[in-house]
C-alpha positions as a Markdown table, in Angstrom:
| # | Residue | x | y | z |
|---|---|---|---|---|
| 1 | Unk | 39.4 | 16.3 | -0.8 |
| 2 | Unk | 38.4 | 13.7 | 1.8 |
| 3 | Unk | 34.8 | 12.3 | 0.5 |
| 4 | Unk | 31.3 | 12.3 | 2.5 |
| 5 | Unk | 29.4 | 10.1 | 3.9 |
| 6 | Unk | 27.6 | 7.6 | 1.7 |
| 7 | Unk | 23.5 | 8.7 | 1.6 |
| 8 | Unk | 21.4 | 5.7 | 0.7 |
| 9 | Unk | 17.8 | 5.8 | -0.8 |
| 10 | Unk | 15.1 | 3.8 | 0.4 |
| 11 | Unk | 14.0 | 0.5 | -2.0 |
| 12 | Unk | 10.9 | -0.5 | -2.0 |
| 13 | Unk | 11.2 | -3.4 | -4.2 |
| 14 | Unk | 8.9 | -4.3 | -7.1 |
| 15 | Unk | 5.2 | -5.3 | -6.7 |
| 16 | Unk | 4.5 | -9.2 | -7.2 |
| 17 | Unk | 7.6 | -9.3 | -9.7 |
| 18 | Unk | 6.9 | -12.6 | -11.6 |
| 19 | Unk | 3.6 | -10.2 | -13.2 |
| 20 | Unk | 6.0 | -7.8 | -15.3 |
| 21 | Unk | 8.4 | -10.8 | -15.5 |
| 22 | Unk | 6.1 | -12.6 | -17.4 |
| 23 | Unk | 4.0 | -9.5 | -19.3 |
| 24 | Unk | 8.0 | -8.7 | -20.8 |
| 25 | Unk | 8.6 | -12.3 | -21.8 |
| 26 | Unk | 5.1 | -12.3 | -23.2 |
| 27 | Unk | 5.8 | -9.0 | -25.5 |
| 28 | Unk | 9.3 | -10.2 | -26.5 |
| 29 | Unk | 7.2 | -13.6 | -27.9 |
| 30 | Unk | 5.1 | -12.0 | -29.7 |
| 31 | Unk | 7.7 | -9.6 | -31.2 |
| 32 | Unk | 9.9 | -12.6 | -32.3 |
| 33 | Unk | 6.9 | -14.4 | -34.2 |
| 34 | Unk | 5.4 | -11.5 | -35.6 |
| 35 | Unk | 9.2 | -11.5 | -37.9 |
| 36 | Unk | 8.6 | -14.7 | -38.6 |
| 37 | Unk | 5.0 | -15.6 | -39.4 |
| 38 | Unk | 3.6 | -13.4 | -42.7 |
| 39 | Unk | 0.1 | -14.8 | -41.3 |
| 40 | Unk | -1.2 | -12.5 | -38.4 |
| 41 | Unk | 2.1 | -10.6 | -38.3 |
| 42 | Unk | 0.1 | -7.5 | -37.8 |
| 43 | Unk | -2.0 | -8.6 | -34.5 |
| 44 | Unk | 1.2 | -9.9 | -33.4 |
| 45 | Unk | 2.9 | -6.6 | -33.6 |
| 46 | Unk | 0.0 | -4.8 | -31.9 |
| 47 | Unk | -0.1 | -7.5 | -29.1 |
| 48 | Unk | 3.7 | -7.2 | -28.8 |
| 49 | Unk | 3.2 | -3.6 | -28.6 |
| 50 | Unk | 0.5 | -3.4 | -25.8 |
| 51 | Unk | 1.9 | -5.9 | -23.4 |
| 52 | Unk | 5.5 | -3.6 | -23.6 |
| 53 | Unk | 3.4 | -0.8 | -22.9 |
| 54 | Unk | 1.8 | -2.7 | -19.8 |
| 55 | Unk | 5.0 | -3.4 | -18.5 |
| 56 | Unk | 6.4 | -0.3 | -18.7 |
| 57 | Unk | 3.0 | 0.9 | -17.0 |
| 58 | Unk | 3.6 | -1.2 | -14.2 |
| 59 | Unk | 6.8 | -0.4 | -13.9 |
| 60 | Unk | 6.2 | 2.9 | -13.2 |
| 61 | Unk | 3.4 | 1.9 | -11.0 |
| 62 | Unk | 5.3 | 0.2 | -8.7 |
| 63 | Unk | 8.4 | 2.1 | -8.4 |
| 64 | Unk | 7.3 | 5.7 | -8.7 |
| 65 | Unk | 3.5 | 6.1 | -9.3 |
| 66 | Unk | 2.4 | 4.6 | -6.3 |
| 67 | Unk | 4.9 | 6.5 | -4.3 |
| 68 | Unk | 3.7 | 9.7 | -5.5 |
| 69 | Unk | -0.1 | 8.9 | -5.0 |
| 70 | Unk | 0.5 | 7.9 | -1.2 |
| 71 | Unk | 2.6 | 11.5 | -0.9 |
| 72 | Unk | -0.6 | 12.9 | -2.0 |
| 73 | Unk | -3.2 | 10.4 | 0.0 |
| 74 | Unk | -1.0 | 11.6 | 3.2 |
| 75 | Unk | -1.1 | 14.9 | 2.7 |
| 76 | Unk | -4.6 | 15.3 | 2.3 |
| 77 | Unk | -4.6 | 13.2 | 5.6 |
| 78 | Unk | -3.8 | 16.7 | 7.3 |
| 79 | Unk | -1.6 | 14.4 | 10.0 |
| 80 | Unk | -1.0 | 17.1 | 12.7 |
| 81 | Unk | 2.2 | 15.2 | 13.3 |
| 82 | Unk | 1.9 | 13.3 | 17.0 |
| 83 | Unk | -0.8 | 10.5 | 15.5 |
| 84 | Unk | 0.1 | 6.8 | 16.2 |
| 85 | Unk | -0.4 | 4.9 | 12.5 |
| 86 | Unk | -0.9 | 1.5 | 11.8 |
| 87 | Unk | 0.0 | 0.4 | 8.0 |
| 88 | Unk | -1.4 | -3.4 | 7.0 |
| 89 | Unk | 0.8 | -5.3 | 4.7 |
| 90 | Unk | 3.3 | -2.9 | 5.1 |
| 91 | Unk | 6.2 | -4.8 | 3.0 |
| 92 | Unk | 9.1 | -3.0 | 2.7 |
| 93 | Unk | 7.8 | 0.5 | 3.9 |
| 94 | Unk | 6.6 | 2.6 | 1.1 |
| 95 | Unk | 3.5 | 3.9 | 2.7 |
| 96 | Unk | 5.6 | 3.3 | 6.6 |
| 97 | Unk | 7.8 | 5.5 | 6.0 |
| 98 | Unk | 6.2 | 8.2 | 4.0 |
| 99 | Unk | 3.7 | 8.4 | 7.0 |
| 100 | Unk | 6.6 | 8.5 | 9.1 |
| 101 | Unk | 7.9 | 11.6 | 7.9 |
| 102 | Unk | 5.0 | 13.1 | 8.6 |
| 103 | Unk | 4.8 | 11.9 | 12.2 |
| 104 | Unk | 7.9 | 13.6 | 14.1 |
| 105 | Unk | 6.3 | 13.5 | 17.7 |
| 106 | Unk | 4.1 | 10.4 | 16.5 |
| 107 | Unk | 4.7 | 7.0 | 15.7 |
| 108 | Unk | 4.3 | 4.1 | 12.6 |
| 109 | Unk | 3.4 | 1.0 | 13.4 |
| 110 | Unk | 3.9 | -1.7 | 10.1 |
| 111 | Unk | 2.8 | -5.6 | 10.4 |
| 112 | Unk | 3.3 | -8.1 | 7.6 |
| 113 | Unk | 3.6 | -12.0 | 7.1 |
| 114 | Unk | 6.7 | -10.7 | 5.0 |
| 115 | Unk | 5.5 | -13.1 | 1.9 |
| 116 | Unk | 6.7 | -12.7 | -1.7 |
| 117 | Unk | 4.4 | -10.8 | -3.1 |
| 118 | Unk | 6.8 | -8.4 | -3.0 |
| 119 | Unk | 10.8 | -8.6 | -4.2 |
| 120 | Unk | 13.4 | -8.2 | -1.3 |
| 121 | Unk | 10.0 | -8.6 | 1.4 |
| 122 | Unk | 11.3 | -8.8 | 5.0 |
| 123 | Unk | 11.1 | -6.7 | 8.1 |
| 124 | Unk | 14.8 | -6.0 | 7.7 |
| 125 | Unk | 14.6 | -4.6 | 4.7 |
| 126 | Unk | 11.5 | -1.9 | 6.4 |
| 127 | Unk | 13.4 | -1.2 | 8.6 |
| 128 | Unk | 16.5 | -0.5 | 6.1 |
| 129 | Unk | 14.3 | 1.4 | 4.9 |
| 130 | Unk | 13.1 | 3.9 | 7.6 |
| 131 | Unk | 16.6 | 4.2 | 8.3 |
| 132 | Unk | 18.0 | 5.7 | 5.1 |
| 133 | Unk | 14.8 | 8.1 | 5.2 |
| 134 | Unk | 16.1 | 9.0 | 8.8 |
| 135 | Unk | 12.8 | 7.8 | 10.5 |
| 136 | Unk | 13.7 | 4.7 | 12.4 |
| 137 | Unk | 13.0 | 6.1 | 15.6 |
| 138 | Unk | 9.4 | 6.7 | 14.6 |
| 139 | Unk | 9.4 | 3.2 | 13.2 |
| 140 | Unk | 8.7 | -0.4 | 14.3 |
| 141 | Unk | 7.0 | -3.7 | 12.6 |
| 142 | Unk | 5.7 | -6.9 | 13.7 |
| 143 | Unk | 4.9 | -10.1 | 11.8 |
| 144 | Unk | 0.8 | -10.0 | 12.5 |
| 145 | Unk | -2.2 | -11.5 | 10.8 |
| 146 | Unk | -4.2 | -8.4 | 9.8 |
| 147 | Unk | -7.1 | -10.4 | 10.2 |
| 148 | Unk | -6.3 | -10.7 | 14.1 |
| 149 | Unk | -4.3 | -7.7 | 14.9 |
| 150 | Unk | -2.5 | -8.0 | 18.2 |
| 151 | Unk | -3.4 | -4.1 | 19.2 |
| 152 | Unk | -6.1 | -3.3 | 21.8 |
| 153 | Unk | -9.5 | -1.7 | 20.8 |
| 154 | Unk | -8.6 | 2.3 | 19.6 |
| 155 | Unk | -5.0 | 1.8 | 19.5 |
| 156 | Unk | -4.3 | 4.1 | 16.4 |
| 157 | Unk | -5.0 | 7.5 | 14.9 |
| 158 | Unk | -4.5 | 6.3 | 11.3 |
| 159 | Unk | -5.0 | 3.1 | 9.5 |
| 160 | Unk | -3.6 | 2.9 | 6.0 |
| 161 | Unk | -3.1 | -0.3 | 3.8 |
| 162 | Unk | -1.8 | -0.5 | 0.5 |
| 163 | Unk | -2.4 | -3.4 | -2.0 |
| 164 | Unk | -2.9 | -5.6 | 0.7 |
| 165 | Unk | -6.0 | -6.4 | 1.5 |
| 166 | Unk | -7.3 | -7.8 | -1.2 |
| 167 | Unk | -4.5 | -10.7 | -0.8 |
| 168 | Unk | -6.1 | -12.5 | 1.4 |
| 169 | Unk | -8.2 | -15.3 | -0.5 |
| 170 | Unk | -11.7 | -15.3 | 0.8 |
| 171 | Unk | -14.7 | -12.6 | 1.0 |
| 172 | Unk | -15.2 | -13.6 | 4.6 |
| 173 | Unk | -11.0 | -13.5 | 5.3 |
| 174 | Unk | -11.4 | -9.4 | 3.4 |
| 175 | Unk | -14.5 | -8.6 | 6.0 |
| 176 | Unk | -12.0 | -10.2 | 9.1 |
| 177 | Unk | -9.3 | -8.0 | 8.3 |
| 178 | Unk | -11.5 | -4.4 | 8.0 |
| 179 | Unk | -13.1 | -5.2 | 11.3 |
| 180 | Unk | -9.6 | -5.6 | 12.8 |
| 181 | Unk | -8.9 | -2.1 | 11.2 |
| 182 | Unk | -12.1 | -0.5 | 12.4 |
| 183 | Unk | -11.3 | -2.0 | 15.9 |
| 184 | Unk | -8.0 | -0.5 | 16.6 |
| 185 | Unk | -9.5 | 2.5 | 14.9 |
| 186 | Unk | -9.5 | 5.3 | 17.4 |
| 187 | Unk | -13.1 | 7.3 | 17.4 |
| 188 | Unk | -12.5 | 10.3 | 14.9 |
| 189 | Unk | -9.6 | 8.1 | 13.2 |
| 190 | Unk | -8.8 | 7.5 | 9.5 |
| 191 | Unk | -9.0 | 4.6 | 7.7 |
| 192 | Unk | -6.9 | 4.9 | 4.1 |
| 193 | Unk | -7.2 | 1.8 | 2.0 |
| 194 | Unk | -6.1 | 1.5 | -1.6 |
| 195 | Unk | -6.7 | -1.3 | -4.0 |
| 196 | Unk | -8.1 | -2.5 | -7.2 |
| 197 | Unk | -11.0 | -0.9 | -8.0 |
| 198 | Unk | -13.8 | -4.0 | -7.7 |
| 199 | Unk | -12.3 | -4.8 | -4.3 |
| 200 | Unk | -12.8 | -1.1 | -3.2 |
| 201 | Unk | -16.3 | -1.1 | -4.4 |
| 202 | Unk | -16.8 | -4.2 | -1.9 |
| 203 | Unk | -15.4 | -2.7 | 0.8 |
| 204 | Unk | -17.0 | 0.5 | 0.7 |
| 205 | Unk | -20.1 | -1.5 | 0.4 |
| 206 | Unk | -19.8 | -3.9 | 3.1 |
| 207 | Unk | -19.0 | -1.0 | 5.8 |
| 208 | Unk | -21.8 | 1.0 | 4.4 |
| 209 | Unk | -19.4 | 3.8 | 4.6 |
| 210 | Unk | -17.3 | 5.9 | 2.6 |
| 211 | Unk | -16.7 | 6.9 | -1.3 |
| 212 | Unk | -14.3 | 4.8 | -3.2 |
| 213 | Unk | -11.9 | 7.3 | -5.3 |
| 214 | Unk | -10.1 | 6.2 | -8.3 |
| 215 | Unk | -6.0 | 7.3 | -7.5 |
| 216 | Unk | -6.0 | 7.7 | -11.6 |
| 217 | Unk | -2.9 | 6.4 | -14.5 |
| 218 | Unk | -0.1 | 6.7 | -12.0 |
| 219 | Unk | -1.9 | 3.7 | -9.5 |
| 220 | Unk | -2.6 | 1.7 | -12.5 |
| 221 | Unk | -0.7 | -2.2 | -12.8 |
| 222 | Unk | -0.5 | -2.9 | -16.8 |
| 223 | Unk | -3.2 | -0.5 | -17.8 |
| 224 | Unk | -6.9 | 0.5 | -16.9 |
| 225 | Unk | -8.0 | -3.2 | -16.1 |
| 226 | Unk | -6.0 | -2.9 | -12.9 |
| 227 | Unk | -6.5 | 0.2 | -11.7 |
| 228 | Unk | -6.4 | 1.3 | -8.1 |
| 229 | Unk | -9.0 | 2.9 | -5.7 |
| 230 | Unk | -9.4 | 4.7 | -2.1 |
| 231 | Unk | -11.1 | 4.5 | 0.4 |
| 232 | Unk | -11.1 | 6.8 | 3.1 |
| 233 | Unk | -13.6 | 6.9 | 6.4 |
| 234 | Unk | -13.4 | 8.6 | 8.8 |
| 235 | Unk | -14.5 | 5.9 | 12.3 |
| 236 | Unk | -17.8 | 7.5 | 13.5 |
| 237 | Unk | -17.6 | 5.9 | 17.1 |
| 238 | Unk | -19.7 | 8.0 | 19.8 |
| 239 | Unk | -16.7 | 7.9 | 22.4 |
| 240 | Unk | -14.7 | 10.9 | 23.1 |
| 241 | Unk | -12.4 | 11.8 | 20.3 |
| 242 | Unk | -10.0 | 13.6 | 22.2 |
| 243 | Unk | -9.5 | 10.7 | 24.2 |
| 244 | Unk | -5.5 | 9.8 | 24.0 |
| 245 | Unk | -4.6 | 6.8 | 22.1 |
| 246 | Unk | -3.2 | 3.8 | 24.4 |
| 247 | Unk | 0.1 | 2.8 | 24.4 |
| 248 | Unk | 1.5 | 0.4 | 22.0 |
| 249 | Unk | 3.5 | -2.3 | 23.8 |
| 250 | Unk | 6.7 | -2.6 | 21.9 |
């Protein structure tokens, strides 16, 4: 019986990996003393016990909760299926290529400064990506500053960013990069950002738009402390929405 072709899954790597790294170590410390020490063995146990729990957590966070909250985000999208998308921060394509099964006359645009935030994070490892999903013809990425996109003004249907944002280290650097998403933001677009709560909260309040939704247990890194957020708008430009999107040089 001659054997089929290998089929590869996309990996999407593990979100800023020294965090469970060091919430493990931390639970396997705390384990080990508690057999030792008679004094404060209980506390021990129960700190042993919570930061295991919070690694496991994130853990399934990163490699299947967050997955399964963007399949839902997307969907609610209603993409008609020709939109051009723009993902910020896209790392190794979790979001990308989700989208991009959803675009099959459309197109997903990912930029990054590939840092490593994330394990494995590099454009070819996207673009592995979108190709064992079968989507890297709908697929491209750039190394870009989301705070100084190099798309013209109402370049894209969709903007989505996941756990991205908030990365970049100043309130004013935050504001930068959601103007840049708002710019390239066709009228009638969608802007889809999720991130920790608190930063969420910030964003919604400095566009004065939108509703921030909690994305619930499955988005949450370690436990309820970290918990992630959406927020969608919906670009309320006055020009035509039916105007066609320009093209994106590639």
């Amino acid at each position: 019986m001659i054997a089929g072709p290998t089929r590869t899954r996309p990996h999407y790597g593990i979100d800023a990996p020294p965090i469970p790294a060091l919430l493990g170590a931390a639970a396997v410390a705390s384990a080990a003393a508690a057999t030792r020490w008679h004094t404060g063995r209980t506390p021990l146990a129960v700190t042993s016990a919570v930061l295991l729990a919070g690694t496991g957590i994130y853990l399934h966070t990163t490699l299947r909760g967050k997955l399964r909250a963007w399949e839902e985000i997307l969907d609610r999208a209603a993409l008609r299926g020709d939109e051009h998308l723009l993902d910020l921060g896209c790392g190794r394509g979790a979001v990308l290529v989700a989208a991009a099964r959803r675009l099959p006359q459309g197109r997903a645009v990912g930029v990054d400064l590939w840092s490593a935030d994330q394990s494995g994070n590099r454009p070819e490892a996207t673009l592995a990506n979108a190709a064992a999903a079968g989507v890297a013809n709908r697929v491209d990425v750039r190394s870009a500053d989301m705070t100084a996109l190099p798309f013209p003004d109402n370049s894209f249907d969709i903007v989505t960013s996941a756990m991205a944002i908030h990365n970049i280290s100043s309130a004013a650097g935050r504001h930068r990069a959601l103007a840049e998403a708002i710019r390239v933001l066709r009228p009638g677009g969608q802007l889809l950002i999720a991130d920790p709560a608190p930063f969420v909260r910030k964003y919604a309040a400095h566009l004065r738009q939108g509703t921030p939704r909690a994305l619930g247990p499955g988005y949450w890194y370690s436990g309820p402390w970290l918990a992630v957020s959406l927020l969608h708008i919906i670009n309320q430009d006055t020009l035509e929405h039916d105007q066609p999107a320009p093209p994106i040089d590639a």
